[in-house]
Amino acid sequence: MTQGFGHSRRRVAFELAAFAVVLALAVWGGLAAIRTLAVRAAAALPVSVDRAVGRQAAESMLAGEERCKDDAPLRAIVDRFRPHLPAEFRDVRVYALRGAEVNAFALPGGDLFVLRGLLGEAKRTEEVAGVLGHEVGHAVLRHGMRRLARQAALSVAMALVLGGEGDVASTLAGGAARLRALKFERDDEREADDFGLDLCARAGVDPRALGEFLGKLPDAPAAWLSTHPSSAERRERLLAKARNTPVARPEATLPSIETLRAACR
């Protein structure tokens, strides 16, 4: 049986079941208590659960999306990041989708999705890298898992209380697929911004790029901006931090923005 980060599938299933039981116990405390306990329970789960949920959601999502012809140029960006990620996230995968939205998102566990519209909006590869660094930050910091726990808490708990036999992993994965449309909280955005900027700097990618990309989005019909609320303060904070952040010397060049776009025509 395939092992994942030291946890068997049976172990992951047990952890998911335990998570659902904890949520069910919160029903009698009201919705606020359910959400609070759900977030705490999610934080206590091993990252292997994030990965199991995210991979199931990714399979479902890819079945209904048109992919670009080649993910390799985006993978070259992620490969630059891998040595600087926590060990549990170094095997993240990245997919290019042919959607016209200016959007990118990460699922629990770190798998990344970039839509063609974002590649068309970015002026240079470093801007795409900044967005990917930000998104993988949401996964590493488990922002999506916390949001998923809040969203799924009531439905999972009620199914258990009423004697339902629904697959808890499937319930969570269904919510994970909807993360692309859920707004993040301000504190989550700040944390992911800082993570992405620092990740870029350690990987030898211009840390100013994310702030520059945000600066051009207010006038664009960007789905990414609608789920990642921007502000002049946020852009200025990123650019100010980038000016004072040392950047490692890159070991290799990244693919050009033209190469990224050509792979998704």
PDB file of N, CA and C in Angstrom, residues 185-221:
ATOM      1  N   GLU A 185      -8.726  35.799   4.500  1.00  0.00           N
ATOM      2  CA  GLU A 185      -8.756  36.876   5.472  1.00  0.00           C
ATOM      3  C   GLU A 185      -7.492  37.722   5.359  1.00  0.00           C
ATOM      4  N   ARG A 186      -7.566  38.951   5.866  1.00  0.00           N
ATOM      5  CA  ARG A 186      -6.451  39.887   5.741  1.00  0.00           C
ATOM      6  C   ARG A 186      -5.165  39.321   6.357  1.00  0.00           C
ATOM      7  N   ASP A 187      -5.277  38.727   7.544  1.00  0.00           N
ATOM      8  CA  ASP A 187      -4.082  38.182   8.195  1.00  0.00           C
ATOM      9  C   ASP A 187      -3.480  37.044   7.372  1.00  0.00           C
ATOM     10  N   ASP A 188      -4.347  36.209   6.766  1.00  0.00           N
ATOM     11  CA  ASP A 188      -3.851  35.136   5.914  1.00  0.00           C
ATOM     12  C   ASP A 188      -3.090  35.702   4.719  1.00  0.00           C
ATOM     13  N   GLU A 189      -3.629  36.767   4.145  1.00  0.00           N
ATOM     14  CA  GLU A 189      -2.983  37.387   2.992  1.00  0.00           C
ATOM     15  C   GLU A 189      -1.614  37.946   3.351  1.00  0.00           C
ATOM     16  N   ARG A 190      -1.544  38.605   4.487  1.00  0.00           N
ATOM     17  CA  ARG A 190      -0.264  39.175   4.912  1.00  0.00           C
ATOM     18  C   ARG A 190       0.769  38.061   5.131  1.00  0.00           C
ATOM     19  N   GLU A 191       0.344  36.986   5.783  1.00  0.00           N
ATOM     20  CA  GLU A 191       1.266  35.879   6.038  1.00  0.00           C
ATOM     21  C   GLU A 191       1.732  35.236   4.730  1.00  0.00           C
ATOM     22  N   ALA A 192       0.795  35.024   3.804  1.00  0.00           N
ATOM     23  CA  ALA A 192       1.159  34.413   2.525  1.00  0.00           C
ATOM     24  C   ALA A 192       2.037  35.348   1.694  1.00  0.00           C
ATOM     25  N   ASP A 193       1.759  36.646   1.751  1.00  0.00           N
ATOM     26  CA  ASP A 193       2.615  37.622   1.070  1.00  0.00           C
ATOM     27  C   ASP A 193       4.047  37.519   1.577  1.00  0.00           C
ATOM     28  N   ASP A 194       4.210  37.528   2.900  1.00  0.00           N
ATOM     29  CA  ASP A 194       5.549  37.487   3.492  1.00  0.00           C
ATOM     30  C   ASP A 194       6.249  36.172   3.156  1.00  0.00           C
ATOM     31  N   PHE A 195       5.492  35.071   3.219  1.00  0.00           N
ATOM     32  CA  PHE A 195       6.075  33.771   2.893  1.00  0.00           C
ATOM     33  C   PHE A 195       6.550  33.762   1.442  1.00  0.00           C
ATOM     34  N   GLY A 196       5.682  34.211   0.523  1.00  0.00           N
ATOM     35  CA  GLY A 196       6.027  34.198  -0.890  1.00  0.00           C
ATOM     36  C   GLY A 196       7.204  35.087  -1.215  1.00  0.00           C
ATOM     37  N   LEU A 197       7.250  36.272  -0.615  1.00  0.00           N
ATOM     38  CA  LEU A 197       8.357  37.192  -0.863  1.00  0.00           C
ATOM     39  C   LEU A 197       9.672  36.582  -0.370  1.00  0.00           C
ATOM     40  N   ASP A 198       9.662  36.043   0.858  1.00  0.00           N
ATOM     41  CA  ASP A 198      10.880  35.443   1.405  1.00  0.00           C
ATOM     42  C   ASP A 198      11.306  34.212   0.603  1.00  0.00           C
ATOM     43  N   LEU A 199      10.330  33.416   0.161  1.00  0.00           N
ATOM     44  CA  LEU A 199      10.636  32.229  -0.641  1.00  0.00           C
ATOM     45  C   LEU A 199      11.313  32.641  -1.947  1.00  0.00           C
ATOM     46  N   CYS A 200      10.763  33.652  -2.597  1.00  0.00           N
ATOM     47  CA  CYS A 200      11.367  34.134  -3.844  1.00  0.00           C
ATOM     48  C   CYS A 200      12.804  34.595  -3.605  1.00  0.00           C
ATOM     49  N   ALA A 201      13.023  35.359  -2.553  1.00  0.00           N
ATOM     50  CA  ALA A 201      14.364  35.880  -2.280  1.00  0.00           C
ATOM     51  C   ALA A 201      15.352  34.743  -2.029  1.00  0.00           C
ATOM     52  N   ARG A 202      14.944  33.744  -1.262  1.00  0.00           N
ATOM     53  CA  ARG A 202      15.836  32.617  -0.982  1.00  0.00           C
ATOM     54  C   ARG A 202      16.133  31.816  -2.252  1.00  0.00           C
ATOM     55  N   ALA A 203      15.172  31.800  -3.175  1.00  0.00           N
ATOM     56  CA  ALA A 203      15.336  31.042  -4.422  1.00  0.00           C
ATOM     57  C   ALA A 203      15.982  31.866  -5.529  1.00  0.00           C
ATOM     58  N   GLY A 204      16.367  33.089  -5.233  1.00  0.00           N
ATOM     59  CA  GLY A 204      17.011  33.924  -6.238  1.00  0.00           C
ATOM     60  C   GLY A 204      16.072  34.535  -7.246  1.00  0.00           C
ATOM     61  N   VAL A 205      14.811  34.734  -6.849  1.00  0.00           N
ATOM     62  CA  VAL A 205      13.798  35.354  -7.712  1.00  0.00           C
ATOM     63  C   VAL A 205      13.504  36.753  -7.172  1.00  0.00           C
ATOM     64  N   ASP A 206      13.400  37.716  -8.041  1.00  0.00           N
ATOM     65  CA  ASP A 206      13.168  39.111  -7.651  1.00  0.00           C
ATOM     66  C   ASP A 206      11.971  39.217  -6.702  1.00  0.00           C
ATOM     67  N   PRO A 207      12.176  39.591  -5.433  1.00  0.00           N
ATOM     68  CA  PRO A 207      11.062  39.646  -4.478  1.00  0.00           C
ATOM     69  C   PRO A 207      10.119  40.818  -4.695  1.00  0.00           C
ATOM     70  N   ARG A 208      10.471  41.744  -5.582  1.00  0.00           N
ATOM     71  CA  ARG A 208       9.575  42.872  -5.862  1.00  0.00           C
ATOM     72  C   ARG A 208       8.416  42.475  -6.768  1.00  0.00           C
ATOM     73  N   ALA A 209       8.531  41.309  -7.395  1.00  0.00           N
ATOM     74  CA  ALA A 209       7.617  40.970  -8.487  1.00  0.00           C
ATOM     75  C   ALA A 209       6.168  40.819  -8.035  1.00  0.00           C
ATOM     76  N   LEU A 210       5.934  40.223  -6.845  1.00  0.00           N
ATOM     77  CA  LEU A 210       4.554  40.054  -6.397  1.00  0.00           C
ATOM     78  C   LEU A 210       3.888  41.404  -6.188  1.00  0.00           C
ATOM     79  N   GLY A 211       4.575  42.352  -5.535  1.00  0.00           N
ATOM     80  CA  GLY A 211       4.012  43.682  -5.344  1.00  0.00           C
ATOM     81  C   GLY A 211       3.747  44.380  -6.657  1.00  0.00           C
ATOM     82  N   GLU A 212       4.654  44.215  -7.616  1.00  0.00           N
ATOM     83  CA  GLU A 212       4.451  44.821  -8.931  1.00  0.00           C
ATOM     84  C   GLU A 212       3.242  44.217  -9.631  1.00  0.00           C
ATOM     85  N   PHE A 213       3.064  42.915  -9.513  1.00  0.00           N
ATOM     86  CA  PHE A 213       1.913  42.266 -10.139  1.00  0.00           C
ATOM     87  C   PHE A 213       0.617  42.760  -9.515  1.00  0.00           C
ATOM     88  N   LEU A 214       0.578  42.863  -8.194  1.00  0.00           N
ATOM     89  CA  LEU A 214      -0.619  43.375  -7.530  1.00  0.00           C
ATOM     90  C   LEU A 214      -0.917  44.798  -7.967  1.00  0.00           C
ATOM     91  N   GLY A 215       0.129  45.571  -8.228  1.00  0.00           N
ATOM     92  CA  GLY A 215      -0.065  46.965  -8.595  1.00  0.00           C
ATOM     93  C   GLY A 215      -0.803  47.164  -9.898  1.00  0.00           C
ATOM     94  N   LYS A 216      -0.764  46.179 -10.780  1.00  0.00           N
ATOM     95  CA  LYS A 216      -1.428  46.347 -12.080  1.00  0.00           C
ATOM     96  C   LYS A 216      -2.814  45.706 -12.121  1.00  0.00           C
ATOM     97  N   LEU A 217      -3.221  45.024 -11.038  1.00  0.00           N
ATOM     98  CA  LEU A 217      -4.465  44.270 -11.093  1.00  0.00           C
ATOM     99  C   LEU A 217      -5.755  45.045 -10.804  1.00  0.00           C
ATOM    100  N   PRO A 218      -5.745  46.149 -10.059  1.00  0.00           N
ATOM    101  CA  PRO A 218      -7.031  46.787  -9.763  1.00  0.00           C
ATOM    102  C   PRO A 218      -7.885  47.109 -10.975  1.00  0.00           C
ATOM    103  N   ASP A 219      -7.265  47.376 -12.125  1.00  0.00           N
ATOM    104  CA  ASP A 219      -8.037  47.694 -13.327  1.00  0.00           C
ATOM    105  C   ASP A 219      -8.327  46.472 -14.192  1.00  0.00           C
ATOM    106  N   ALA A 220      -7.854  45.299 -13.751  1.00  0.00           N
ATOM    107  CA  ALA A 220      -8.066  44.079 -14.540  1.00  0.00           C
ATOM    108  C   ALA A 220      -9.196  43.254 -13.935  1.00  0.00           C
ATOM    109  N   PRO A 221      -9.975  42.554 -14.763  1.00  0.00           N
ATOM    110  CA  PRO A 221     -11.042  41.689 -14.250  1.00  0.00           C
ATOM    111  C   PRO A 221     -10.460  40.403 -13.694  1.00  0.00           C
TER     112      PRO A 221
END
